[in-house]
């Protein structure tokens, strides 16, 4: 592609008051309004500080800015251009929104978490956000570091990956045919263990999942909590059981687990071959086959007897290609193989349960989406303001996912960045006819059909009875 003839003689001027660069924000804002986002803020958020007035206007404005691609307070200025003030009401300046965020305390952030829960429940009712959630629902736990720089960030510290920043603990809800949404999110200090507070967050996210229909009205459907070895602790697993959920957690290779693996008979292993090779970070190689076996296992035997939990230990072993990587003191057991154990009470057969557990990696896509969007920065020096920013980012993520689900089957599973590029950041010209606004969008827009379906579902004429 190249410039057309005569382009060198063209000129440019920013002088059209009827243009907007985010035409797709109109149906998305209508979706948020139909799910009572502003009303939820007015009912639940009791922010009485000087900068906290009109929260029912400022919270939707912050969420809308994040949906449109803002990843800092200054970026909220993208809401103030062209005809945006004709298309939307309640737009606020970035400085006003920054003052609003800095007025938050820990208690107000918890109120914002409650709003996010109720908002997700409304989105699940308004859009096919979690199809099949009544039969099978997955609740994934994981944390991620958000790197920060300088010395002004409250709570910043060096985490498990040696990166200085703040730690975000996230729980997602998904189904075998639905992309994940964020059920709960909590910002923590950088130097914190992954499992700290995970039981409380899991309780909240289980309640949110139930409100979204997980398990069905009679709770007979499968709700499976998945996590890596950082969440192999009594608090997380006991919380899952109290909430009526099953668990599938990677077991740490401690002495008890090692002893259980050694007790597995050689003829109990079942060979499997991956449809697609898996990259192994420890060995830095591709793995295309493995063997799987299971054995009954009782965990947390160092605690009182009432806290012992008995379930299945599903073990996958892969032939070790580098004998030098054998852990110290384990040469007899692990000389030929590396072992990966999963502690689970899943009702699925062994091979299906092992495959389902590996799909826990879907939460990494949520981390990537957030870091490529509103969580690219933690924009304030205030820890409470950044905690509020994370809660708002979760609401924006879920709202974007709901918009994609209303638009098309493809966008229901697309990344939020793809939804933003194809459905949100669409240029539009505003015209008025018969006292109604009309949006004129680019001719031959490749995703016109999906955009139209989203618009009709949120702003189109009501369906005839």
Coordinates of C-alpha atoms in Angstrom, one line a residue:
X1 CA 0.0 0.0 0.0
X2 CA 1.2 3.5 -0.8
X3 CA -0.1 7.1 -0.7
X4 CA -2.4 8.0 -3.6
X5 CA -1.6 10.6 -6.2
X6 CA -2.0 14.0 -4.8
X7 CA -1.5 13.1 -1.2
X8 CA 1.5 15.4 -0.9
X9 CA -0.8 18.3 -1.7
X10 CA -3.4 17.4 0.9
X11 CA -3.9 19.1 4.2
X12 CA -5.2 18.1 7.6
X13 CA -7.1 19.9 10.3
X14 CA -8.8 18.9 13.5
X15 CA -12.1 20.9 13.0
X16 CA -15.0 18.4 12.8
X17 CA -17.2 18.6 15.9
X18 CA -19.3 15.7 14.8
X19 CA -16.7 12.9 14.6
X20 CA -15.9 10.4 17.3
X21 CA -13.1 7.8 17.2
X22 CA -14.9 5.2 19.4
X23 CA -18.3 4.7 17.8
X24 CA -18.6 1.3 19.3
X25 CA -18.6 2.8 22.8
X26 CA -22.2 3.8 22.3
X27 CA -23.7 0.3 22.4
X28 CA -21.3 -0.8 25.1
X29 CA -22.3 2.2 27.3
X30 CA -25.9 1.3 26.7
X31 CA -25.2 -2.3 27.8
X32 CA -23.6 -1.0 31.0
X33 CA -26.6 1.3 31.6
X34 CA -29.1 -1.6 31.1
X35 CA -27.2 -3.5 33.7
X36 CA -27.6 -0.6 36.2
X37 CA -24.0 0.2 36.7
X38 CA -24.7 3.8 37.8
X39 CA -27.5 2.7 40.0
X40 CA -25.3 0.1 41.7
X41 CA -22.7 2.7 42.4
X42 CA -25.3 5.1 43.9
X43 CA -26.6 2.3 46.1
X44 CA -23.3 0.7 47.3
X45 CA -20.5 3.3 47.2
X46 CA -20.5 5.6 50.2
X47 CA -17.6 7.9 49.2
X48 CA -18.2 11.2 51.0
X49 CA -14.8 12.8 50.5
X50 CA -14.6 16.1 48.6
X51 CA -13.5 14.4 45.4
X52 CA -15.9 11.5 45.7
X53 CA -19.1 13.3 44.7
X54 CA -21.1 12.1 41.7
X55 CA -19.6 8.6 41.9
X56 CA -22.4 7.3 39.8
X57 CA -21.1 9.4 37.0
X58 CA -17.4 9.0 37.5
X59 CA -17.3 5.2 37.8
X60 CA -19.1 4.6 34.5
X61 CA -16.8 7.2 32.9
X62 CA -13.7 5.4 34.1
X63 CA -15.0 2.0 33.0
X64 CA -15.9 3.5 29.5
X65 CA -12.4 5.0 29.2
X66 CA -10.8 1.6 29.9
X67 CA -13.1 -0.2 27.4
X68 CA -12.0 2.4 24.8
X69 CA -8.3 1.7 25.6
X70 CA -7.3 4.1 28.3
X71 CA -4.5 2.6 30.5
X72 CA -3.7 5.7 32.6
X73 CA -5.6 8.6 34.2
X74 CA -4.3 11.0 31.5
X75 CA -5.7 8.7 28.8
X76 CA -9.2 9.4 30.0
X77 CA -9.0 12.5 27.9
X78 CA -9.8 10.3 24.9
X79 CA -13.5 10.6 26.1
X80 CA -13.4 14.4 25.4
X81 CA -13.1 14.9 21.6
X82 CA -15.3 15.7 18.7
X83 CA -18.9 14.9 19.2
X84 CA -18.4 12.8 22.4
X85 CA -20.3 15.3 24.5
X86 CA -23.3 15.0 22.1
X87 CA -23.2 11.2 22.3
X88 CA -22.6 10.8 26.0
X89 CA -23.5 12.7 29.2
X90 CA -21.4 12.8 32.4
X91 CA -17.9 12.9 30.8
X92 CA -15.3 14.2 33.3
X93 CA -11.8 15.6 32.9
X94 CA -8.9 13.3 33.7
X95 CA -7.9 15.5 36.7
X96 CA -11.4 15.1 38.2
X97 CA -11.2 11.4 37.7
X98 CA -7.7 11.2 39.3
X99 CA -8.9 13.2 42.3
X100 CA -11.9 10.8 42.6
X101 CA -9.6 7.7 42.6
X102 CA -7.3 9.2 45.2
X103 CA -10.3 9.7 47.6
X104 CA -10.8 5.9 47.9
X105 CA -10.0 4.0 51.1
X106 CA -9.7 0.2 51.6
X107 CA -13.4 0.1 52.7
X108 CA -14.5 2.0 49.6
X109 CA -12.5 -0.4 47.4
X110 CA -14.4 -3.3 49.0
X111 CA -17.6 -1.6 48.1
X112 CA -16.4 -1.3 44.5
X113 CA -15.7 -5.0 44.6
X114 CA -19.3 -5.6 45.6
X115 CA -20.4 -3.4 42.7
X116 CA -18.2 -5.4 40.3
X117 CA -19.9 -8.6 41.5
X118 CA -23.4 -7.3 41.0
X119 CA -22.5 -5.8 37.6
X120 CA -21.1 -9.2 36.4
X121 CA -24.3 -10.9 37.5
X122 CA -26.3 -8.4 35.4
X123 CA -24.0 -8.8 32.4
X124 CA -24.5 -12.6 32.6
X125 CA -28.2 -12.1 32.5
X126 CA -28.1 -9.6 29.6
X127 CA -25.6 -11.4 27.3
X128 CA -24.7 -15.1 26.6
X129 CA -21.5 -14.5 28.6
X130 CA -21.2 -18.0 30.2
X131 CA -23.0 -20.6 28.1
X132 CA -23.2 -24.0 29.8
X133 CA -22.3 -22.6 33.2
X134 CA -25.1 -24.5 34.9
X135 CA -23.5 -27.8 33.7
X136 CA -19.7 -27.2 34.0
X137 CA -18.0 -24.1 35.4
X138 CA -14.3 -23.6 36.0
X139 CA -13.0 -21.2 38.6
X140 CA -9.3 -20.5 38.2
X141 CA -7.0 -18.8 40.7
X142 CA -3.7 -17.2 39.9
X143 CA -1.7 -14.0 40.7
X144 CA 0.4 -11.8 38.5
X145 CA 3.0 -9.1 39.1
X146 CA 2.4 -5.6 37.7
X147 CA 5.8 -4.0 37.4
X148 CA 6.2 -0.5 38.7
X149 CA 9.0 2.0 38.7
X150 CA 10.3 4.6 41.0
X151 CA 9.8 5.0 44.8
X152 CA 6.4 6.6 45.0
X153 CA 4.2 3.5 44.7
X154 CA 2.7 2.4 48.1
X155 CA 3.2 -1.3 48.6
X156 CA 5.6 -1.9 45.8
X157 CA 8.1 -4.7 46.4
X158 CA 10.0 -7.5 44.8
X159 CA 7.8 -10.5 44.2
X160 CA 8.4 -14.2 43.5
X161 CA 9.6 -13.5 40.0
X162 CA 12.2 -10.9 41.2
X163 CA 10.2 -8.0 39.6
X164 CA 9.5 -4.9 41.6
X165 CA 5.8 -4.0 41.6
X166 CA 2.4 -4.8 43.0
X167 CA 0.7 -8.2 43.0
X168 CA -2.8 -8.8 41.6
X169 CA -4.7 -11.9 42.7
X170 CA -7.4 -12.8 40.2
X171 CA -10.1 -15.4 40.0
X172 CA -11.8 -16.1 36.7
X173 CA -15.0 -17.9 35.8
X174 CA -15.3 -19.8 32.5
X175 CA -16.9 -22.9 30.9
X176 CA -15.7 -25.4 28.3
X177 CA -17.2 -23.2 25.5
X178 CA -16.9 -19.7 27.0
X179 CA -14.0 -17.4 27.5
X180 CA -13.2 -16.5 31.1
X181 CA -14.5 -13.4 32.9
X182 CA -13.1 -12.0 36.1
X183 CA -15.1 -13.1 39.1
X184 CA -12.9 -11.3 41.7
X185 CA -9.7 -9.4 41.8
X186 CA -7.6 -8.0 44.7
X187 CA -4.4 -5.9 44.6
X188 CA -1.7 -6.8 47.1
X189 CA 1.7 -5.7 48.1
X190 CA 4.5 -6.8 45.8
X191 CA 6.3 -8.9 48.4
X192 CA 3.5 -11.3 49.2
X193 CA 2.9 -15.0 49.0
X194 CA 0.6 -16.1 46.2
X195 CA -1.8 -17.9 48.5
X196 CA -2.2 -15.1 51.0
X197 CA -5.9 -14.1 51.1
X198 CA -6.8 -16.7 48.4
X199 CA -9.4 -18.4 50.6
X200 CA -11.3 -15.1 51.1
X201 CA -11.1 -14.3 47.4
X202 CA -12.2 -17.8 46.5
X203 CA -15.3 -17.5 48.7
X204 CA -16.3 -14.2 47.0
X205 CA -15.7 -15.6 43.5
X206 CA -17.7 -18.8 44.3
X207 CA -20.6 -16.6 45.4
X208 CA -20.3 -14.6 42.2
X209 CA -20.1 -17.8 40.1
X210 CA -23.3 -19.1 41.8
X211 CA -25.0 -15.8 41.1
X212 CA -24.1 -16.2 37.5
X213 CA -25.7 -19.7 37.4
X214 CA -22.7 -21.9 38.1
X215 CA -23.9 -25.4 39.1
X216 CA -27.5 -24.7 38.2
X217 CA -30.4 -23.9 40.5
X218 CA -30.1 -27.3 42.2
X219 CA -26.3 -27.1 42.4
X220 CA -25.9 -30.5 40.6
X221 CA -23.6 -29.1 37.9
X222 CA -19.8 -29.3 38.2
X223 CA -18.0 -26.3 39.7
X224 CA -14.2 -27.0 39.6
X225 CA -11.6 -24.8 41.3
X226 CA -8.2 -24.9 39.6
X227 CA -4.9 -23.6 40.7
X228 CA -1.1 -24.1 40.5
X229 CA 1.1 -25.3 43.3
X230 CA 1.2 -21.9 44.9
X231 CA -2.4 -22.5 46.0
X232 CA -1.8 -26.0 47.3
X233 CA -2.9 -25.2 50.9
X234 CA -5.6 -26.3 53.3
X235 CA -7.3 -22.8 53.2
X236 CA -8.0 -22.9 49.4
X237 CA -9.1 -26.5 49.2
X238 CA -11.2 -26.4 52.3
X239 CA -12.9 -23.2 51.0
X240 CA -13.7 -24.9 47.7
X241 CA -15.3 -27.8 49.6
X242 CA -17.3 -25.5 51.9
X243 CA -18.6 -23.7 48.8
X244 CA -19.9 -27.0 47.3
X245 CA -17.2 -27.0 44.6
X246 CA -14.6 -29.6 43.5
X247 CA -10.9 -28.8 43.3
X248 CA -8.0 -29.5 41.0
X249 CA -4.7 -28.1 42.4
X250 CA -1.2 -28.8 41.4
X251 CA 0.5 -30.5 44.4
X252 CA 3.9 -29.4 45.6
X253 CA 6.5 -32.2 45.4
X254 CA 7.0 -32.5 49.2
X255 CA 8.0 -35.7 51.0
X256 CA 4.4 -37.0 51.3
X257 CA 3.7 -36.5 47.6
X258 CA 7.0 -38.1 46.6
X259 CA 6.3 -41.1 48.8
X260 CA 2.8 -41.5 47.2
X261 CA 4.3 -41.4 43.7
X262 CA 6.8 -44.0 44.6
X263 CA 4.0 -46.3 45.7
X264 CA 2.4 -46.3 42.2
X265 CA 2.8 -49.7 40.5
X266 CA 4.7 -49.7 37.2
X267 CA 1.8 -51.3 35.4
X268 CA -0.6 -48.6 36.6
X269 CA 0.8 -46.0 34.1
X270 CA -1.3 -45.2 31.0
X271 CA 0.5 -43.8 28.0
X272 CA -0.8 -40.6 26.4
X273 CA 0.3 -38.5 23.5
X274 CA -0.5 -34.8 23.3
X275 CA -2.4 -33.7 20.1
X276 CA 0.0 -30.7 20.1
X277 CA 3.4 -30.7 21.7
X278 CA 3.8 -28.8 25.0
X279 CA 6.8 -26.5 25.7
X280 CA 8.5 -27.5 28.9
X281 CA 10.1 -24.5 30.6
X282 CA 12.2 -26.6 33.1
X283 CA 13.8 -28.7 30.4
X284 CA 13.6 -26.1 27.6
X285 CA 12.2 -28.6 25.1
X286 CA 9.0 -29.8 23.5
X287 CA 7.1 -32.7 25.1
X288 CA 4.9 -34.8 22.9
X289 CA 4.1 -37.8 25.1
X290 CA 3.8 -38.8 28.7
X291 CA 2.3 -41.4 31.1
X292 CA -0.5 -40.8 33.7
X293 CA -1.5 -42.7 36.8
X294 CA -3.5 -42.0 39.9
X295 CA -3.5 -43.0 43.6
X296 CA -5.5 -42.2 46.6
X297 CA -3.8 -39.5 48.8
X298 CA -4.5 -37.8 52.1
X299 CA -3.1 -34.2 52.2
X300 CA -2.3 -31.9 55.2
X301 CA -1.6 -34.8 57.6
X302 CA 0.5 -32.4 59.7
X303 CA -2.7 -30.6 60.8
X304 CA -5.3 -31.9 63.1
X305 CA -7.2 -34.9 61.9
X306 CA -10.4 -32.9 61.1
X307 CA -8.3 -30.9 58.5
X308 CA -7.0 -34.0 56.6
X309 CA -8.4 -34.1 53.1
X310 CA -8.4 -37.3 51.1
X311 CA -8.8 -37.3 47.3
X312 CA -7.0 -38.5 44.2
X313 CA -3.5 -37.7 43.3
X314 CA -3.2 -37.8 39.5
X315 CA 0.4 -37.9 38.3
X316 CA 1.8 -37.2 34.9
X317 CA 5.4 -38.4 34.3
X318 CA 7.6 -37.4 31.4
X319 CA 10.9 -39.0 30.5
X320 CA 13.7 -36.9 31.7
X321 CA 16.1 -35.8 28.9
X322 CA 18.7 -34.2 31.1
X323 CA 19.8 -36.4 34.0
X324 CA 21.7 -33.4 35.5
X325 CA 18.4 -31.8 36.4
X326 CA 17.4 -34.5 38.9
X327 CA 16.5 -32.9 42.3
X328 CA 19.0 -33.5 45.1
X329 CA 18.3 -36.6 47.1
X330 CA 15.7 -37.9 44.6
X331 CA 18.0 -39.7 42.1
X332 CA 16.4 -43.1 42.6
X333 CA 12.9 -42.0 42.0
X334 CA 13.3 -39.2 39.5
X335 CA 16.4 -40.4 37.5
X336 CA 14.4 -41.4 34.5
X337 CA 11.2 -39.3 34.8
X338 CA 9.9 -35.9 35.9
X339 CA 6.6 -36.0 37.7
X340 CA 3.8 -33.5 37.8
X341 CA 1.1 -34.2 40.4
X342 CA -2.5 -32.9 40.7
X343 CA -4.5 -33.2 43.8
X344 CA -8.2 -33.4 42.9
X345 CA -11.6 -34.7 43.8
X346 CA -12.9 -34.1 40.3
X347 CA -15.5 -36.7 39.2
X348 CA -14.0 -36.9 35.8
X349 CA -12.1 -40.0 34.6
X350 CA -8.3 -39.8 35.2
X351 CA -7.3 -38.8 31.7
X352 CA -10.1 -36.2 31.3
X353 CA -9.3 -34.8 34.8
X354 CA -5.7 -34.4 33.9
X355 CA -6.5 -32.7 30.6
X356 CA -9.0 -30.4 32.3
X357 CA -6.4 -29.3 34.9
X358 CA -3.9 -28.3 32.2
X359 CA -6.5 -26.0 30.7
X360 CA -6.1 -23.9 33.9
X361 CA -3.5 -22.0 31.8
X362 CA -6.5 -20.1 30.2
X363 CA -6.1 -17.6 33.1
X364 CA -2.8 -16.4 31.6
X365 CA -4.7 -15.0 28.7
X366 CA -6.7 -12.8 31.1
X367 CA -3.5 -11.6 32.6
X368 CA -2.2 -10.7 29.1
X369 CA -5.4 -9.0 28.2
X370 CA -5.4 -6.8 31.3
X371 CA -1.7 -5.9 30.9
X372 CA -2.3 -5.0 27.2
X373 CA -5.2 -2.8 28.3
X374 CA -6.2 -1.0 31.5
X375 CA -3.6 -2.7 33.7
X376 CA -0.7 -1.6 31.5
X377 CA 0.0 0.8 34.4
X378 CA -1.0 1.3 38.0
X379 CA -1.4 5.0 37.6
X380 CA -1.3 6.3 41.1
X381 CA 1.1 6.5 44.0
X382 CA -1.8 5.6 46.3
X383 CA -2.3 1.9 47.0
X384 CA -6.1 2.4 47.5
X385 CA -6.4 4.3 44.2
X386 CA -4.5 1.5 42.4
X387 CA -6.8 -1.1 44.1
X388 CA -9.8 0.8 42.8
X389 CA -8.2 1.0 39.4
X390 CA -7.9 -2.9 39.3
X391 CA -11.5 -3.3 40.3
X392 CA -12.6 -0.9 37.6
X393 CA -10.3 -2.8 35.1
X394 CA -12.1 -6.0 36.0
X395 CA -15.5 -4.3 35.3
X396 CA -14.2 -3.0 32.0
X397 CA -12.9 -6.4 31.1
X398 CA -16.2 -8.1 31.8
X399 CA -18.2 -5.4 30.0
X400 CA -16.0 -5.9 26.9
X401 CA -16.4 -9.6 27.0
X402 CA -20.2 -9.2 27.3
X403 CA -20.2 -6.9 24.2
X404 CA -18.2 -9.5 22.3
X405 CA -20.7 -12.2 23.3
X406 CA -23.6 -10.1 21.9
X407 CA -21.7 -9.3 18.7
X408 CA -20.8 -12.7 17.3
X409 CA -19.6 -16.2 18.0
X410 CA -16.0 -15.2 17.1
X411 CA -16.0 -12.1 19.3
X412 CA -17.4 -14.1 22.2
X413 CA -14.0 -15.8 22.5
X414 CA -11.7 -13.1 21.0
X415 CA -9.3 -11.2 23.2
X416 CA -10.5 -7.9 24.6
X417 CA -7.8 -6.2 22.4
X418 CA -9.4 -7.7 19.3
X419 CA -12.9 -6.6 20.4
X420 CA -11.6 -3.1 21.1
X421 CA -9.9 -2.9 17.7
X422 CA -12.8 -4.3 15.7
X423 CA -16.0 -3.2 17.6
X424 CA -15.1 -0.3 19.9
X425 CA -12.5 1.9 18.2
X426 CA -14.7 2.5 15.1
X427 CA -14.8 6.1 13.8
X428 CA -18.3 7.5 13.4
X429 CA -19.9 10.8 12.3
X430 CA -22.9 12.0 14.3
X431 CA -25.9 13.4 12.5
X432 CA -29.2 14.5 13.8
X433 CA -32.5 13.6 12.2
X434 CA -36.0 14.0 13.6
X435 CA -34.6 14.8 17.0
X436 CA -32.6 11.6 17.1
X437 CA -28.9 11.0 16.7
X438 CA -27.6 8.8 13.9
X439 CA -24.1 7.3 13.6
X440 CA -22.5 7.1 10.2
X441 CA -19.7 4.5 10.2
X442 CA -17.1 3.6 7.6
X443 CA -18.4 1.9 4.5
X444 CA -17.2 -1.8 4.0
X445 CA -16.1 -2.1 7.6
X446 CA -14.9 -5.7 7.8
X447 CA -16.8 -6.4 11.1
X448 CA -20.0 -4.5 10.2
X449 CA -22.3 -7.5 10.8
X450 CA -20.9 -8.1 14.3
X451 CA -21.0 -4.4 15.1
X452 CA -24.6 -4.2 13.9
X453 CA -25.6 -7.2 16.0
X454 CA -24.1 -5.5 19.1
X455 CA -25.9 -2.2 18.3
X456 CA -29.3 -3.9 17.7
X457 CA -29.0 -5.9 20.9
X458 CA -28.3 -2.8 23.0
X459 CA -29.7 0.3 21.2
X460 CA -31.9 -1.2 18.5
X461 CA -35.7 -1.1 18.4
X462 CA -37.4 -3.4 20.9
X463 CA -38.2 -6.9 19.7
X464 CA -41.9 -7.5 18.9
X465 CA -43.7 -9.6 21.4

